[in-house]
Short mmCIF file of C-alpha atoms and ligand atoms in Angstrom, two decimals:
data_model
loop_
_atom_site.label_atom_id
_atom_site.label_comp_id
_atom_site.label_asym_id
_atom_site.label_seq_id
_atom_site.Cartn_x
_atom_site.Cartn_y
_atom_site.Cartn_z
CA UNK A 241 103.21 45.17 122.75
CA UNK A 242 106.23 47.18 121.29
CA UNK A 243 108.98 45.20 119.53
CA UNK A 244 112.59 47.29 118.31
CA UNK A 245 113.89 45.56 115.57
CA UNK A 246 117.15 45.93 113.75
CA UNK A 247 116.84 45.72 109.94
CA UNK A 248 120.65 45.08 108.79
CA UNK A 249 122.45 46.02 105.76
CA UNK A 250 124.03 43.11 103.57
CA UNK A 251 126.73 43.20 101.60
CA UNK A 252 127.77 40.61 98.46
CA UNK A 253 131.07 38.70 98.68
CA UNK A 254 130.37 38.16 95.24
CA UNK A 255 128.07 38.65 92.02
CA UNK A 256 127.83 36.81 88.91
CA UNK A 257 125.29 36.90 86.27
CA UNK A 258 125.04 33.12 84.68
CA UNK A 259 122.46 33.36 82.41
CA UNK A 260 118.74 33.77 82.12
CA UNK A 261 115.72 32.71 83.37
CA UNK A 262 112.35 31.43 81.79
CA UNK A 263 110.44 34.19 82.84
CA UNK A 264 113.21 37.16 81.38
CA UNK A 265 115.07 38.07 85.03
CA UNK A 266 118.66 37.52 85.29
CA UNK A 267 120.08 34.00 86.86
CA UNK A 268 122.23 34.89 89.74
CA UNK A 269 124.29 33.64 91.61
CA UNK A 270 126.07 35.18 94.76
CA UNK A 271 127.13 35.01 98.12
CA UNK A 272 125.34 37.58 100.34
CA UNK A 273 125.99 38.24 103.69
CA UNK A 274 124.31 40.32 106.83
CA UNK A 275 126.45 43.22 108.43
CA UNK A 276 125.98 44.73 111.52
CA UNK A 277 124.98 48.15 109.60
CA UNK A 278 121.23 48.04 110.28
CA UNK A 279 117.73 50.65 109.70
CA UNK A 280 115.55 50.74 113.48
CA UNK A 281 112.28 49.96 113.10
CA UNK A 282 110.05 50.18 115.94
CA UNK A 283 106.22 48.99 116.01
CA UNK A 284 103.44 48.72 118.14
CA UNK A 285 99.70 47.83 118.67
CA UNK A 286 97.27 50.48 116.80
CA UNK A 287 94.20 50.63 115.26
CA UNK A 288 95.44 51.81 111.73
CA UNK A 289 98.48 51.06 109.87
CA UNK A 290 100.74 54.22 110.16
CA UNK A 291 104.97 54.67 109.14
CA UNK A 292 106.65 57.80 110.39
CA UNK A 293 110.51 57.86 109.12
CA UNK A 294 113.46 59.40 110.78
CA UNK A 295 117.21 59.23 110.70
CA UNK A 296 120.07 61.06 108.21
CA UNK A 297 118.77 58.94 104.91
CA UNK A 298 115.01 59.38 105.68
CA UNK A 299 114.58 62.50 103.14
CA UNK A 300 115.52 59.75 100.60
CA UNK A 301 112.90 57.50 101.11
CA UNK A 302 109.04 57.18 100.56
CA UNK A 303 106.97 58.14 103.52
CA UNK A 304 103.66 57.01 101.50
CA UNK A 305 102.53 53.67 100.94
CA UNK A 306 105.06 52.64 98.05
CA UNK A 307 107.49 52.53 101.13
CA UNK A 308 108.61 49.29 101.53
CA UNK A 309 107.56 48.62 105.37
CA UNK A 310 104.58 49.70 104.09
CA UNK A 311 103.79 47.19 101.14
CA UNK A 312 105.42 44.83 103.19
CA UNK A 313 102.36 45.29 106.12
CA UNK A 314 99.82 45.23 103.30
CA UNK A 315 101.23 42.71 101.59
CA UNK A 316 101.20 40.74 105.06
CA UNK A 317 97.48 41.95 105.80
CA UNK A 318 96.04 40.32 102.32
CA UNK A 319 97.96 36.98 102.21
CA UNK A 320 96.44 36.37 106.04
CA UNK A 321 93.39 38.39 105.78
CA UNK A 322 94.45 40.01 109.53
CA UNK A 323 92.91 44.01 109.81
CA UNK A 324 95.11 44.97 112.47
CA UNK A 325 97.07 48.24 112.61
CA UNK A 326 100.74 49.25 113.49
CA UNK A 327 102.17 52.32 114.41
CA UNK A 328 105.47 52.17 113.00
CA UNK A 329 108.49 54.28 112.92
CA UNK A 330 111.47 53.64 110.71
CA UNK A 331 114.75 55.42 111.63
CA UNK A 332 117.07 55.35 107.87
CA UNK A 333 120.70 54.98 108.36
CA UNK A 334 121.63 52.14 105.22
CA UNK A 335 122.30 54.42 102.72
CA UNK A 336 119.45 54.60 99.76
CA UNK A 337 120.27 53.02 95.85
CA UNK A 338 123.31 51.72 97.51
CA UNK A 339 123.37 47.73 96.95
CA UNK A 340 122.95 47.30 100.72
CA UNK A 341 119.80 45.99 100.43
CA UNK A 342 118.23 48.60 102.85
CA UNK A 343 114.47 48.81 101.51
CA UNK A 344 114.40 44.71 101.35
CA UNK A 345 115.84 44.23 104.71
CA UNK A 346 113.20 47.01 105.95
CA UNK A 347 110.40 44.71 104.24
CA UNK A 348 111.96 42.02 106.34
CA UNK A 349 112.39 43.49 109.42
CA UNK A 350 108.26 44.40 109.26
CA UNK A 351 107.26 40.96 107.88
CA UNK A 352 108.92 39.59 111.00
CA UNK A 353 108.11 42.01 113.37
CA UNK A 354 104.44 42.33 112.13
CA UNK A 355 104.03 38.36 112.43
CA UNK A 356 105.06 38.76 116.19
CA UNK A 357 103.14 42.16 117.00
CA UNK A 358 99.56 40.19 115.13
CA UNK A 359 100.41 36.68 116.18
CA UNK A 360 99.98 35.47 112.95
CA UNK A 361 102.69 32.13 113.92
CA UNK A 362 103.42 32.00 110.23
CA UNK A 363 107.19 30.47 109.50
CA UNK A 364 110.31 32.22 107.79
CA UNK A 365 109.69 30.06 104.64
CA UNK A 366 105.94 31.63 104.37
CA UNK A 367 107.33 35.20 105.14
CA UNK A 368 110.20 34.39 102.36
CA UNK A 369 107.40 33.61 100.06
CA UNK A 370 105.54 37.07 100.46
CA UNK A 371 108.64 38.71 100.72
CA UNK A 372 109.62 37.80 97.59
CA UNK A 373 106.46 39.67 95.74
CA UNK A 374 108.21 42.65 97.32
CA UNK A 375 111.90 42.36 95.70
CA UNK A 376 114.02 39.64 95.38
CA UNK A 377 116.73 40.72 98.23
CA UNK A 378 113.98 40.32 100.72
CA UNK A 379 113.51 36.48 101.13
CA UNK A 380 117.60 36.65 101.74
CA UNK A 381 117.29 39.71 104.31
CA UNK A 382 114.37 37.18 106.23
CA UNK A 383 117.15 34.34 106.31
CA UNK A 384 120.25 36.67 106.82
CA UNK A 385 123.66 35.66 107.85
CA UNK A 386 125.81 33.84 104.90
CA UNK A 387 123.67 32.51 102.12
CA UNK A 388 124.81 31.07 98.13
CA UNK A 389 122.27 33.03 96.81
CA UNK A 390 120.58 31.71 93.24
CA UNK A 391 117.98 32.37 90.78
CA UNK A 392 116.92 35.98 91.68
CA UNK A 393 118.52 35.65 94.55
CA UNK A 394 115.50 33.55 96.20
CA UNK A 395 117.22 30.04 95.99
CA UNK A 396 119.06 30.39 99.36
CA UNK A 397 121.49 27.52 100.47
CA UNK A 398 123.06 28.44 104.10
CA UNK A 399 127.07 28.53 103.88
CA UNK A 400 129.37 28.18 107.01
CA UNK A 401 131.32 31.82 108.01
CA UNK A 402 134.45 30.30 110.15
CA UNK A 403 134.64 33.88 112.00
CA UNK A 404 133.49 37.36 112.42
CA UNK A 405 134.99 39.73 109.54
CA UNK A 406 135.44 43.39 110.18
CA UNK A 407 134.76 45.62 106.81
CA UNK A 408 134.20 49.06 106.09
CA UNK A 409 131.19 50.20 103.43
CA UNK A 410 129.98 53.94 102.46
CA UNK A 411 128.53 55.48 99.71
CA UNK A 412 130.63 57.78 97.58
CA UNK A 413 128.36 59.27 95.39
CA UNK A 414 124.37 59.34 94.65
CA UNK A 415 122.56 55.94 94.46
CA UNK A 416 122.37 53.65 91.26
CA UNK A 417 119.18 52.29 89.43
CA UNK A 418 119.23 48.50 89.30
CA UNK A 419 117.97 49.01 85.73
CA UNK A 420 120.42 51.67 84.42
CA UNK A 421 123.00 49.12 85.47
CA UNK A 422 122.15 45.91 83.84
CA UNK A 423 121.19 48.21 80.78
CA UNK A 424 124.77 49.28 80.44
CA UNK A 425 125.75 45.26 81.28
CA UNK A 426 123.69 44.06 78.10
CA UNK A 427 125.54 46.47 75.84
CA UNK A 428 128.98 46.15 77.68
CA UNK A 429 128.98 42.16 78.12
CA UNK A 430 130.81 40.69 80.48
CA UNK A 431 134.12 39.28 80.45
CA UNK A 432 135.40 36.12 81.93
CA UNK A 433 137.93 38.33 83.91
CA UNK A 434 135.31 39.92 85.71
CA UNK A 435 133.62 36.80 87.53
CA UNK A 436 133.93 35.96 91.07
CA UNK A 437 135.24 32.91 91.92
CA UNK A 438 132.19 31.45 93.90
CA UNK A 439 133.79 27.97 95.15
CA UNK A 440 136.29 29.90 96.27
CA UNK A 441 135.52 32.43 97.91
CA UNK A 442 132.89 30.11 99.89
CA UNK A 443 135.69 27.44 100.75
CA UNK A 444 137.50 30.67 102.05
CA UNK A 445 134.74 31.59 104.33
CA UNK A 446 134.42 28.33 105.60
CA UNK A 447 138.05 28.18 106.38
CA UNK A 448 138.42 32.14 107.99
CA UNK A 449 141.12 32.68 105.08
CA UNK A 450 140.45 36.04 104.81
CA UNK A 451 143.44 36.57 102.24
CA UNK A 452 141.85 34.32 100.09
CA UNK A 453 138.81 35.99 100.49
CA UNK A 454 140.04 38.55 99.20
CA UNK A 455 140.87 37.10 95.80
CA UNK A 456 137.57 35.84 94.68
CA UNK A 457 135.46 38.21 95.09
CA UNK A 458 134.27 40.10 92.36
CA UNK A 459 130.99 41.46 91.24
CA UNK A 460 130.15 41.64 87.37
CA UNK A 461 128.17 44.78 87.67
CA UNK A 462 131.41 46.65 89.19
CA UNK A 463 133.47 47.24 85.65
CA UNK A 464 129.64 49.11 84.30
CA UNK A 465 128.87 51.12 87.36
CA UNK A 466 132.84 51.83 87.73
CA UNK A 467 132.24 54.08 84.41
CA UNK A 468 129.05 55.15 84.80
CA UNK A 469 130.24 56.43 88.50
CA UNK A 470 133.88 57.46 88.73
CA UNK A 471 133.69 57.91 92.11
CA UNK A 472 133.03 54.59 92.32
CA UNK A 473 136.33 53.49 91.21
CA UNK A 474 138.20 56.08 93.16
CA UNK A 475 136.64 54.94 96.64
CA UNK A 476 137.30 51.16 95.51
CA UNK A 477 141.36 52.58 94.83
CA UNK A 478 141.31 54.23 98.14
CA UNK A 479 139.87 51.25 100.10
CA UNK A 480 142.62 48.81 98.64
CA UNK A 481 145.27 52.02 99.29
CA UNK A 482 144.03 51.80 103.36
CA UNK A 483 145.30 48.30 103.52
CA UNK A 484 142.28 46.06 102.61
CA UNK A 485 142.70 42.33 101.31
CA UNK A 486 139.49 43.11 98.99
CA UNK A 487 137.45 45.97 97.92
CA UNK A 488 134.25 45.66 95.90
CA UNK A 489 131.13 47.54 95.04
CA UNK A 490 128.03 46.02 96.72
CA UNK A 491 125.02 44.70 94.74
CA UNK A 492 124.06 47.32 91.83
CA UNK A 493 126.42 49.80 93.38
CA UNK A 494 126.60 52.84 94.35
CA UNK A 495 128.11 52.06 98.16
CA UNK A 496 131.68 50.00 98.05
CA UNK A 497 133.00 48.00 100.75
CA UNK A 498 136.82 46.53 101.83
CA UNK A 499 137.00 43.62 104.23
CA UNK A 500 140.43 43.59 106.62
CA UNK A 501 142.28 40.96 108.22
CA UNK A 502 141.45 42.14 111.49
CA UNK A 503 139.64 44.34 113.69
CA UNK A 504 142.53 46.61 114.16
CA UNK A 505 143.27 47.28 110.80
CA UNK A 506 139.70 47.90 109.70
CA UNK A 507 139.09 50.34 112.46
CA UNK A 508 142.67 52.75 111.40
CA UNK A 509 141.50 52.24 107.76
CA UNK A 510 137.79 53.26 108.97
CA UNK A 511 139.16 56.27 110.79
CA UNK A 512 141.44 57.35 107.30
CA UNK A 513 138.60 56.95 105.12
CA UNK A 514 136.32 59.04 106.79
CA UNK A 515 138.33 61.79 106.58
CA UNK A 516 137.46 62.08 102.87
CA UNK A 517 134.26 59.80 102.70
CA UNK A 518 132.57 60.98 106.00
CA UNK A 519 129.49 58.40 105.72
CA UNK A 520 132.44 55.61 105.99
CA UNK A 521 131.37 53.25 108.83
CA UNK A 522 133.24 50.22 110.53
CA UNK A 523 131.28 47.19 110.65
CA UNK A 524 131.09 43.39 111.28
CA UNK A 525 129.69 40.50 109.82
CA UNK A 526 126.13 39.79 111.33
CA UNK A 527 124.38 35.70 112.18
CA UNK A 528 120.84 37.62 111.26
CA UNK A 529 119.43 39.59 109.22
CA UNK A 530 116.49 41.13 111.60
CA UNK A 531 116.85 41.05 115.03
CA UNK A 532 113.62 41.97 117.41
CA UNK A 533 113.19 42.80 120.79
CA UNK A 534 110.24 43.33 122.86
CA UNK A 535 110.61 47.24 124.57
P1 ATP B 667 119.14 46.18 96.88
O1 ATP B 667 120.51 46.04 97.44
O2 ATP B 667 118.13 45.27 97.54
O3 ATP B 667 119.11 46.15 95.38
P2 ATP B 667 119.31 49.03 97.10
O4 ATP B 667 120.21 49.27 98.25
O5 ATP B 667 119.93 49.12 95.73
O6 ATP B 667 118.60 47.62 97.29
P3 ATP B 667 117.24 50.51 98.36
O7 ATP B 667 118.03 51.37 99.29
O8 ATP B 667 116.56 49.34 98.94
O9 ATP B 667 118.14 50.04 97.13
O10 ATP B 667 116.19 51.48 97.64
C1 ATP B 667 115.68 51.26 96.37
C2 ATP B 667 114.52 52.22 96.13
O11 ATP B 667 113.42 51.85 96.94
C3 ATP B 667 114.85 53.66 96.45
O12 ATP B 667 114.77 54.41 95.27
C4 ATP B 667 113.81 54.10 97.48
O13 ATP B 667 113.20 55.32 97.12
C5 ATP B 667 112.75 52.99 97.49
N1 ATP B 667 112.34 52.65 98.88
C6 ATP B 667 111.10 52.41 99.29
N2 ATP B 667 111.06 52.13 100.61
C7 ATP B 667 112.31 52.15 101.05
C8 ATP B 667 112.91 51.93 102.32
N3 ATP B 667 112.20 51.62 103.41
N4 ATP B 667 114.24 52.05 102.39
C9 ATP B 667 114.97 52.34 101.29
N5 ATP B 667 114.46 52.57 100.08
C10 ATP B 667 113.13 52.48 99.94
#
């Protein structure tokens, strides 16, 4: 058997940081959603467990067994005790360090596809559950789509998306640690200001009102990585300048996205962009977060 998956980039609507939990991490709580952006990963029957990585961002990834596909399959192989092998080939095109959620959703993308390709007929909320020991972004990449996503971002609670949105994302400068962010959020704080507005920008998914959409969201690790990154805050300026309702920065940064009121708009804007931030890419909202077919 040979199964092609899509592993797909997510961006969040929104971001907020609402406290702390028992055991240290941060208590989230965000609205993440699946874009059409995606990684290829293809895999087949082998006897031993082998990755092979292409594509323009594959010089900024692992090739050895810290790579996320990688743990993923081994992480797979000792919660079900199955010895089977994979020959698998990842071809990198969500940008690395970028908040898109790229190694998570290729940890998906080979939970699912691995479950398939072994026949191990184990459900999403089991392949959540391991996911999870491999980051927190991964049990959302499993789920994809439009989740309210809690706690460390595990708590997922489906929310309605009225219609497809057309955005534009890129990376305008090198990646972002997670860490070196939310070290610069302890000693910065965060103000009030800075929150997104959850409800609302939930109710305006629900409803299509992409205007509205526009106006809460927000992303409390944006004003820290916004300093730390000038660039940052440039690209964010030049998104709203191409006609945008919003522009954020994704996750823990570095890449930045704008969301447009239609397809139209987003593709000019797309085009404009690129022309100084050449990794700019058009994209659309996404049902899924890992999509396989059999080859
Ligand atoms: P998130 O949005 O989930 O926080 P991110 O976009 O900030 O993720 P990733 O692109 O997933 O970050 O990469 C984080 C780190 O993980 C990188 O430093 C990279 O070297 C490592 N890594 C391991 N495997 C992969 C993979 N398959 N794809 C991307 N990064 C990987």
């Amino acid at each position: 058997m040979k199964l092609r998956i899509q592993a797909r980039a997510k961006v969040n609507w929104t971001l907020d940081v609402v406290g702390v939990l028992p055991n240290g991490y941060h208590d989230l709580d965000m609205l993440m959603q699946s874009v059409t952006l995606c990684d290829q990963i293809t895999i087949e029957d082998a006897d031993d467990l082998t990755l092979t990585i292409r594509g323009q961002g594959g010089s900024f990834v692992p090739a050895d067994d810290t790579n996320l596909v990688l743990r993923a399959a081994n992480a797979l192989r000792e919660q079900t005790g199955c010895r089977k092998g994979a020959r698998m080939m990842l071809r990198k095109y969500i940008p690395v360090a970028a908040g898109m959620g790229g190694g998570s959703s290729d940890a998906a993308a080979a939970l699912k596809g691995l479950n398939v390709l072994w026949g191990l007929g184990l459900g999403d909320d089991e392949l959540e559950r391991i996911g999870l020991t491999i980051g927190a972004d991964v049990p959302f990449c499993i789920r994809g789509g439009l989740q309210r996503a809690q706690g460390v971002g595990e708590r997922l609670t489906p929310v309605p998306l009225k219609r497809p949105l057309y955005l534009v994302a890129f990376q305008p400068c090198r990646g972002l640690s997670t860490k070196e962010v939310f070290t610069a959020l302890h000693e910065d704080g965060i103000r009030d200001e800075d929150r997104p507005d959850n409800e609302a920008a939930q109710r305006a998914l629900a409803a299509g009102d992409v205007r509205l959409l526009g106006r809460s969201l927000g992303n409390v690790l944006e004003p820290v990585s916004r300093r730390m990154r000038p660039d940052i805050d440039k690209a964010i300026r030049d998104i709203e300048a191409s006609g945008a309702v919003g522009a954020r920065m994704t996750g823990s940064g570095s890449a930045v996205f704008g969301v447009y009121l239609h397809a139209g708009a987003c593709r000019k804007a797309a085009q404009e962009l690129a022309k100084t931030y050449p990794t700019c890419r058009m994209m659309r909202t996404a049902e899924c977060g890992v999509l396989i077919e059999e080859v």
